Each structure stands twice: as structure tokens, then as C-alpha cells.
XYZ file of C-alpha atoms in Angstrom:
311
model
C 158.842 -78.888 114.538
C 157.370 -82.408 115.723
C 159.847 -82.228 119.173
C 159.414 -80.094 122.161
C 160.317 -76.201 122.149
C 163.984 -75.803 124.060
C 165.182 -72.760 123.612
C 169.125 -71.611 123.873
C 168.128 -67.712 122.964
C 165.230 -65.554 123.455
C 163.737 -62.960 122.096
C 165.945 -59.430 122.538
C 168.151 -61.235 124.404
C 171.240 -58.624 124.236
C 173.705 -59.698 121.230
C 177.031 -58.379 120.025
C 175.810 -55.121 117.854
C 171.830 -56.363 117.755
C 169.151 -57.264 119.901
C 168.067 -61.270 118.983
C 165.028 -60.986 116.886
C 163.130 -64.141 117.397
C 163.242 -67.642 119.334
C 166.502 -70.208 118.920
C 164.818 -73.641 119.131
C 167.319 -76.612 120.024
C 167.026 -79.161 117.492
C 168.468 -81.705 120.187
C 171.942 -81.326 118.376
C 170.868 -82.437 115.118
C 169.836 -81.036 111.363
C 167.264 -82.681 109.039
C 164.235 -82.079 111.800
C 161.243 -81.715 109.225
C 160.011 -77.662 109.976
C 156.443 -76.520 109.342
C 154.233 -73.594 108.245
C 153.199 -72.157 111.767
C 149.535 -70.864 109.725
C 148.441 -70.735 106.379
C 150.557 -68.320 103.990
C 152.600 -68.214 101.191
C 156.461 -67.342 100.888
C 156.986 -64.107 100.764
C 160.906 -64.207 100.658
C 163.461 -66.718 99.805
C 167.533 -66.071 101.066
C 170.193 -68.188 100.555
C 173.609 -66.973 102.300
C 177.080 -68.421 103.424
C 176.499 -65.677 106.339
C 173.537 -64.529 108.718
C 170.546 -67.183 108.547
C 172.440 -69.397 105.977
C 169.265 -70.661 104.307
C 166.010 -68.770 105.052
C 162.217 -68.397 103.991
C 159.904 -66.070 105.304
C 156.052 -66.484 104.805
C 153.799 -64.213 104.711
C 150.177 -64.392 106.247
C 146.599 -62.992 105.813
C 146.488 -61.490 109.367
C 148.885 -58.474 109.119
C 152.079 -60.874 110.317
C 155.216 -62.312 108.361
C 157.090 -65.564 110.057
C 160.835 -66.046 109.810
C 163.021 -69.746 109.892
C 166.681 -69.378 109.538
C 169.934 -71.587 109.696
C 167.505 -74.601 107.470
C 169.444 -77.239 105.863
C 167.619 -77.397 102.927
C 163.843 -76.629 101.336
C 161.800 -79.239 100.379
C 158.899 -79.810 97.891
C 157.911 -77.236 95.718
C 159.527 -74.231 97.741
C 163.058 -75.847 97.177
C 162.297 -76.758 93.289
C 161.441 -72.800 93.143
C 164.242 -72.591 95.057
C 166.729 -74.219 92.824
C 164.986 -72.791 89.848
C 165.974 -69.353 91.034
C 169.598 -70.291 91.766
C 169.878 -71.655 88.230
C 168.465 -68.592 86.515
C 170.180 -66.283 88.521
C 173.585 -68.517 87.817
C 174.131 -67.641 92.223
C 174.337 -69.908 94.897
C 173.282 -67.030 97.091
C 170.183 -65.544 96.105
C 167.506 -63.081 97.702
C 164.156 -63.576 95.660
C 160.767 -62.424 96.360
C 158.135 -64.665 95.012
C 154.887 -63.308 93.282
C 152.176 -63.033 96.075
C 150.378 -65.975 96.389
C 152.701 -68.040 93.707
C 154.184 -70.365 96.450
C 151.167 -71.418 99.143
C 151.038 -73.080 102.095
C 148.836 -74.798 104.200
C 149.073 -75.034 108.508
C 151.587 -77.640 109.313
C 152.794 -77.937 105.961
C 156.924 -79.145 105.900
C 158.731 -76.916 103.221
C 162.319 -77.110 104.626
C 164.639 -79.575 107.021
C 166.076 -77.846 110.173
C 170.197 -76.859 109.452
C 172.919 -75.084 110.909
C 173.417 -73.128 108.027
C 174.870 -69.490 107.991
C 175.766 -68.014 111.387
C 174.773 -70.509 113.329
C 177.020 -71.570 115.981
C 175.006 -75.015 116.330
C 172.249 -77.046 115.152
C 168.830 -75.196 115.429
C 165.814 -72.927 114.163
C 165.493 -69.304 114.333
C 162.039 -68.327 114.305
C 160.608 -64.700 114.021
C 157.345 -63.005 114.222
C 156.803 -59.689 112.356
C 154.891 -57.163 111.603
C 154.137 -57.260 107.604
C 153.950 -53.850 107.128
C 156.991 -52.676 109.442
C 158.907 -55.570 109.172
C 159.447 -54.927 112.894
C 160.691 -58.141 114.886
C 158.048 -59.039 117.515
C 157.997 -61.313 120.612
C 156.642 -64.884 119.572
C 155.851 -65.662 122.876
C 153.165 -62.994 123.120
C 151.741 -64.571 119.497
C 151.075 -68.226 120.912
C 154.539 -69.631 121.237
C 154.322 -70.877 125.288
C 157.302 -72.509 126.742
C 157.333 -73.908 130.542
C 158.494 -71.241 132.635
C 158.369 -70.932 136.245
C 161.583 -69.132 136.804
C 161.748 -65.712 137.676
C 164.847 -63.078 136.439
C 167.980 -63.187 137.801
C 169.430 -60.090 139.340
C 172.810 -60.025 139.878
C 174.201 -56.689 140.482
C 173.882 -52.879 139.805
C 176.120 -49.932 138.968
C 175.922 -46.256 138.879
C 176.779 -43.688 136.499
C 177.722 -40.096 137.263
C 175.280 -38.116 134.794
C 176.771 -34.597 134.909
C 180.319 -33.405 135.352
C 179.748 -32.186 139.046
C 178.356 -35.868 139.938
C 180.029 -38.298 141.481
C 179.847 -41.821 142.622
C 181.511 -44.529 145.291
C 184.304 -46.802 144.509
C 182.420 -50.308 144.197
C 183.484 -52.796 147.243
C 186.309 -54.506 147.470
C 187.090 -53.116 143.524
C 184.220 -55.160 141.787
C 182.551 -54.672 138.928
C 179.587 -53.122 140.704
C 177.155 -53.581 143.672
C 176.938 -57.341 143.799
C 173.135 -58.454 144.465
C 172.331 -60.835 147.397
C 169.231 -62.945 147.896
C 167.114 -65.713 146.280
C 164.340 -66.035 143.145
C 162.177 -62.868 143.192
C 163.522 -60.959 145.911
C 167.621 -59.136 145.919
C 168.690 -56.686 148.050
C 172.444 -55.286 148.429
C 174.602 -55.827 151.463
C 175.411 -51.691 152.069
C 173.941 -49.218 150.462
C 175.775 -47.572 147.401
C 177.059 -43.632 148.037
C 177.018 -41.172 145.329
C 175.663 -37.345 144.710
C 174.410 -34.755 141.931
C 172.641 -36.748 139.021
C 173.255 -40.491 138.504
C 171.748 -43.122 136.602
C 171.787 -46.954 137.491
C 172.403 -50.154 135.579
C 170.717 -53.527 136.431
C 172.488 -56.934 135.028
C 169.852 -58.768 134.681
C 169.074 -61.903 132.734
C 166.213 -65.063 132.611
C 165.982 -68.749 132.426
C 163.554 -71.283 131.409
C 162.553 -74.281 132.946
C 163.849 -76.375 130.019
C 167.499 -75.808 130.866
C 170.272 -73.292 131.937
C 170.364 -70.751 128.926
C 170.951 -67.265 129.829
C 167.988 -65.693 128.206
C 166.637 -61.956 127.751
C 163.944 -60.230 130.512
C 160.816 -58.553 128.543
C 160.900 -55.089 130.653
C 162.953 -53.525 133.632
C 161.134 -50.676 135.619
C 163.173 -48.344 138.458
C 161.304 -46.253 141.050
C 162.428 -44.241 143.440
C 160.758 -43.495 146.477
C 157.773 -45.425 145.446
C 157.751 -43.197 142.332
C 158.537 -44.887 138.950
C 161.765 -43.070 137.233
C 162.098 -45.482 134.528
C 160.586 -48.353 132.162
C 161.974 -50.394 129.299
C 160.089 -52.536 127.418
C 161.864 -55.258 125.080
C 158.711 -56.046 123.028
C 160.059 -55.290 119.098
C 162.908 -54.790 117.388
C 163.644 -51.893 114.355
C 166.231 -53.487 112.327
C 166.647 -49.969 111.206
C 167.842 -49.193 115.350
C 168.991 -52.497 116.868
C 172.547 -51.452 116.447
C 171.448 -48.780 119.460
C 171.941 -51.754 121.663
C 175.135 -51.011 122.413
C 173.705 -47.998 124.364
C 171.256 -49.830 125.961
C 173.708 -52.156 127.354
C 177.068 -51.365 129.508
C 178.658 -52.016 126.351
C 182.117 -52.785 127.366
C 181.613 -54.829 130.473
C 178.803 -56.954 128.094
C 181.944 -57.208 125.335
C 184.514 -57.895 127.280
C 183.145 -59.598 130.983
C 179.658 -60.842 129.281
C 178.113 -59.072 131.988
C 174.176 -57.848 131.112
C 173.836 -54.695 132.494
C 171.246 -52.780 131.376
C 171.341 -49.241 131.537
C 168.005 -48.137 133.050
C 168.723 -44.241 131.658
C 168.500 -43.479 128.026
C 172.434 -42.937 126.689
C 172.168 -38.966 124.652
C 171.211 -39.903 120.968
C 170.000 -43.477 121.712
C 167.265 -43.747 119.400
C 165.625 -47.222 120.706
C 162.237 -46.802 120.950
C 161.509 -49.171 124.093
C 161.719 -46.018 127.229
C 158.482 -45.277 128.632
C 157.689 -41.847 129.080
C 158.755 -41.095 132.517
C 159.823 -37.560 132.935
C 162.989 -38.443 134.910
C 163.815 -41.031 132.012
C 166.162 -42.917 134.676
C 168.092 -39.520 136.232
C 167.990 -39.719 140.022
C 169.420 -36.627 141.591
C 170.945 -37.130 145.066
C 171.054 -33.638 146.930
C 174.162 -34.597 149.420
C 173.169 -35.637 152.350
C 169.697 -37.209 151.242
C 169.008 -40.625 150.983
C 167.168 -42.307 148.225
C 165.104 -45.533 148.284
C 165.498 -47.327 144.760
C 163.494 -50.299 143.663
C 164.052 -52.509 140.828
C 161.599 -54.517 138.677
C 162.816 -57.264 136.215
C 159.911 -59.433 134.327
C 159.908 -62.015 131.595
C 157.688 -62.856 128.856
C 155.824 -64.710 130.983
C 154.729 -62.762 133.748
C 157.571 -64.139 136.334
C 159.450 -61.093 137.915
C 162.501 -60.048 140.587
C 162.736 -56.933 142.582
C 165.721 -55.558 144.107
């Protein structure tokens, strides 16, 4: 679109039942905001839906990749007469239609639809994906040329523990919070006391980014624990598996993100998760604390661009 990017949600920024799959760009709290081809293509795939992205088109490009825009008021030019054509032959306002290859082009910078608020869409703006054509995997936008100012590193605001094991056990939180509240500035968190537990626990990190744009909580790109300068754990939010995003709910502290919209990340992987975004650690997050022994944890949150906090 012809204004600049704003974004109010990221990419895999944690979501009731789903990792987001692409970029929410603010249409400054209007519809009708002419949107264009990102690179030459053709459409691929044509949805039109009371729910999810309301109106969609997805085009389809020579290099491997397959771009996404969602909530549009309407399509314009030839892709809405095809459009309309469809939705008279098929006697449906709602209508999921592949196009023959090549039967609908378009050029770089071409406009084939108005920005809405169509479908699910809690607000004026575009949702835009990158994905991988043959997959149909969900990939990060901002590592395909999509820059937005951003200076501000993660924000870490607190950490809990798990008991992994029946013989485990951990330490009432202070003062009967939620969890060890973090304390510091941008980039650097440490906790006031150290937290008490023993036998085999796992941690949780809530976690979260901003842009320099404005104040929307946004999604961190990877979170990495080590333990005594040895690194127990990695996750990497670079793609989503439609087939698996539902697995986000054991990714996340799922009832304290439901009910307290708290983004805890669990930095263990949950038995049967089957998220393909751990690293291959051999600990895979499990930190065993003999009693008596003392541990020294450090946590690493980073964004898609590069900024990161350790606590």
C-alpha cells in the first residue's frame, strides 16, 4: 500500500488456538486503501468468506513463494470481474476458486483489490503472508524484504517454573504472583531473589516485542535458555504448519495466555507437542537441580530484527 508499514500484529505472534501467520498492516483506521502486487505473479487462489480473511487472494510467483492479503474490501479490475464471474456461476456469495495458472496475471505494483475489514477482522487493515509454494508453510515477511523501523529490543517480564517429574518440586512465587516478576531496563532483566526448586524443572519466559511505530504487543523471532553457560534450549518462530499451529497452545502457558493474556513461553517441549521450531539440544529445556546445587540460568529473547534481551 502507498502509506507507511504500521503494524498492530506480527508474525507468530501467539494467538488464541494459532500462531499469526503473516504481518497486520494498519490502514490508519480506514478501508478503500488501493493494495498492490508485492512482485510479478498471477492469482493462484481466490476466497470469499463471512469468517477468517473475509475477502482474500493469494498470488502466486515464479520464485518458489505464494503471497497472501486478507480482510480486502473488494477486488478490482479484472481479478474482481473474475471474481464476480465465479460467484455468479457458482450461484455463492462465498466461494474458494483456483484460477488456471497463469489465467489472471499481474505485474509489480499492480492494484487488484481495496484494503477492508472484511471477515475476522477486528479493525480496518491488511493481512499479508509469505509462503512457501510448495508447503504452503507461513514464513516471516520480514526476513523476505518487508523492513519496518525497529530499534526496540524484547520485553521480558517474568518467568515461571514447572516441576517436570512427580518427585520435583518448585517454590511458591513471591508474595502469590503469577511468577518471578523480571526487574531491569531494555536488553538487560535480572530477578530480585533467586527462584528455589529441585529434581527436573523446566522454565517459562513471558516475553513479547514492540516496534518503533507504536505500542503493539508483538511476537519475538527465537528464545534460547542456557544454563551454566551451556545452551539447554532454542525456539525459533520462523514458519508456521497450518497442519500444527493448533500446537500453540503447548507452546504457550496456555491458561495464564487465555485467561491473564500473559505470554509465557514455555522454553521445554510439552510430551506430544509436535511444533517443529525446538532446536536440537539434548536437554530440550529440562534442568535438573540436585538439592543443594545452584544453577546459573540465562535467557535470550530476539526479534526479527536482530534486537535482543537477556535475563
Amino acid at each position: 500500500m502507498d502509506i507507511p508499514i504500521e503494524l498492530s500484529g506480527n508474525f507468530m505472534e501467539p494467538r488464541n488456538d494459532h500462531f499469526h501467520s503473516g504481518l497486520d498492516m494498519r490502514t490508519q483506521g480506514r478501508e478503500g486503501i488501493p493494495v498492490r502486487a508485492v512482485a510479478d505473479g498471477w492469482v493462484s487462489r481466490i476466497k470469499i468468506s463471512p469468517y477468517g480473511y473475509g475477502k482474500a487472494v493469494y498470488l502466486e510467483h515464479p520464485d518458489g513463494h505464494t503471497t497472501v492479503y486478507g480482510h480486502l474490501q473488494r477486488l478490482t479490475g479484472e481479478v474482481g470481474a473474475a471474481c464476480m464471474d465465479q460467484q455468479y456461476r457458482q450461484k455463492d456469495f462465498s466461494i474458494d476458486w483456483t484460477p488456471d495458472k497463469g489465467a489472471l496475471p499481474l505485474k509489480q505494483g499492480e492494484v487488484f483489490a481495496l484494503s477492508g475489514n472484511t471477515g475476522g477482522s477486528g479493525g480496518p487493515h491488511l493481512h499479508f503472508e509469505v509462503r512457501s509454494t510448495g508447503s504452503q508453510h507461513a514464513l516471516d515477511p520480514e526476513a523476505h524484504g518487508f523492513k519496518m523501523a525497529d530499534r526496540v529490543p524484547p520485553e521480558i517480564q517474568g518467568i515461571r517454573l514447572y516441576a517436570l517429574t512427580d518427585s520435583s518440586r518448585t517454590a511458591p512465587y513471591p508474595d502469590q504472583a503469577m511468577g518471578y516478576t523480571a526487574h531491569g531496563g531494555p536488553g538487560k532483566y535480572t530477578l530480585k531473589s533467586a527462584p528455589k526448586a529441585f529434581g527436573t524443572v523446566g522454565i517459562a519466559v513471558n516475553t513479547f516485542d514492540r516496534y518503533d511505530s507504536g505500542p503493539a504487543k508483538c511476537g519475538v523471532r527465537r528464545i534460547e535458555v542456557f544454563v551454566d553457560s551451556v545452551r539447554y534450549f532454542v525456539t525459533t518462530l520462523d514458519h508456521v504448519d497450518f497442519s500444527h499451529n493448533r500446537y500453540c497452545n503447548a507452546h504457550m502457558d496456555y491458561a495464564l495466555f487465555k485467561g491473564r493474556k500473559m505470554d509465557y513461553h514455555r522454553c521445554y517441549k510439552q510430551p506430544n507437542n509436535k511444533l517443529r521450531i525446538y532446536g536440537k539440544e539434548p536437554p530440550q529445556g529440562r534442568i535438573e537441580l540436585p538439592p543443594g546445587s545452584e544453577r546459573n540460568v540465562r535467557v535470550v529473547a530476539t526479534d526479527a530484527n536482530g534486537n535482543s534481551s537477556e535475563l
